[in-house]
Amino acid sequence: MGRVIAAVFSIALLVVAIYLFAVAFQAAAGLQAWVFFGGIVLMCLSFALPIHVFSKR
């Protein structure tokens, strides 16, 4: 059951990261880089989470 929750949470992080990439272009001039960087961080977490959870036996 833990793997299913991790997979769903990972997909949710991926969707939010893609949303942040899109929102970054409409954000205020001082926030664009931070919002885009937040998307990058969430994208990395969405790929790292299943790698670490599914690698355990």
CSV table of C-alpha atoms in Angstrom, one decimal:
chain,number,residue,atom,x,y,z
A,1,MET,CA,0.0,0.0,0.0
A,2,GLY,CA,2.9,2.3,0.7
A,3,ARG,CA,4.1,2.0,-2.9
A,4,VAL,CA,0.8,3.0,-4.3
A,5,ILE,CA,0.7,6.1,-2.1
A,6,ALA,CA,4.2,7.0,-3.1
A,7,ALA,CA,3.3,6.6,-6.8
A,8,VAL,CA,0.2,8.8,-6.5
A,9,PHE,CA,2.1,11.4,-4.5
A,10,SER,CA,4.9,11.4,-7.1
A,11,ILE,CA,2.4,11.9,-9.9
A,12,ALA,CA,0.8,14.8,-7.9
A,13,LEU,CA,4.2,16.4,-7.5
A,14,LEU,CA,4.9,16.0,-11.2
A,15,VAL,CA,1.6,17.7,-12.1
A,16,VAL,CA,2.3,20.6,-9.7
A,17,ALA,CA,5.8,21.0,-11.1
A,18,ILE,CA,4.4,21.3,-14.7
A,19,TYR,CA,1.8,23.8,-13.4
A,20,LEU,CA,4.6,25.9,-11.8
A,21,PHE,CA,6.5,25.8,-15.1
A,22,ALA,CA,3.5,27.3,-16.9
A,23,VAL,CA,2.7,29.8,-14.1
A,24,ALA,CA,6.3,31.1,-14.0
A,25,PHE,CA,5.7,33.0,-17.3
A,26,GLN,CA,2.7,34.9,-15.9
A,27,ALA,CA,4.3,35.6,-12.5
A,28,ALA,CA,5.7,39.0,-11.5
A,29,ALA,CA,9.1,39.9,-12.9
A,30,GLY,CA,10.9,39.3,-9.6
A,31,LEU,CA,9.2,36.0,-8.9
A,32,GLN,CA,9.5,34.2,-12.3
A,33,ALA,CA,12.9,32.6,-11.6
A,34,TRP,CA,11.8,31.4,-8.1
A,35,VAL,CA,8.6,29.9,-9.4
A,36,PHE,CA,10.4,28.1,-12.2
A,37,PHE,CA,13.1,26.9,-9.8
A,38,GLY,CA,10.4,25.6,-7.5
A,39,GLY,CA,9.0,23.6,-10.5
A,40,ILE,CA,12.5,22.2,-11.1
A,41,VAL,CA,12.8,21.2,-7.4
A,42,LEU,CA,9.4,19.5,-7.4
A,43,MET,CA,10.2,17.7,-10.7
A,44,CYS,CA,13.4,16.3,-9.1
A,45,LEU,CA,11.5,15.2,-6.1
A,46,SER,CA,8.8,13.6,-8.2
A,47,PHE,CA,11.4,11.4,-9.9
A,48,ALA,CA,13.6,10.8,-6.8
A,49,LEU,CA,10.7,9.6,-4.6
A,50,PRO,CA,9.8,6.5,-6.5
A,51,ILE,CA,13.4,5.6,-7.2
A,52,HIS,CA,14.1,5.5,-3.4
A,53,VAL,CA,10.8,3.9,-2.4
A,54,PHE,CA,10.7,1.3,-5.2
A,55,SER,CA,14.3,0.3,-4.8
A,56,LYS,CA,13.7,-1.1,-1.3
A,57,ARG,CA,12.8,-4.7,-1.2
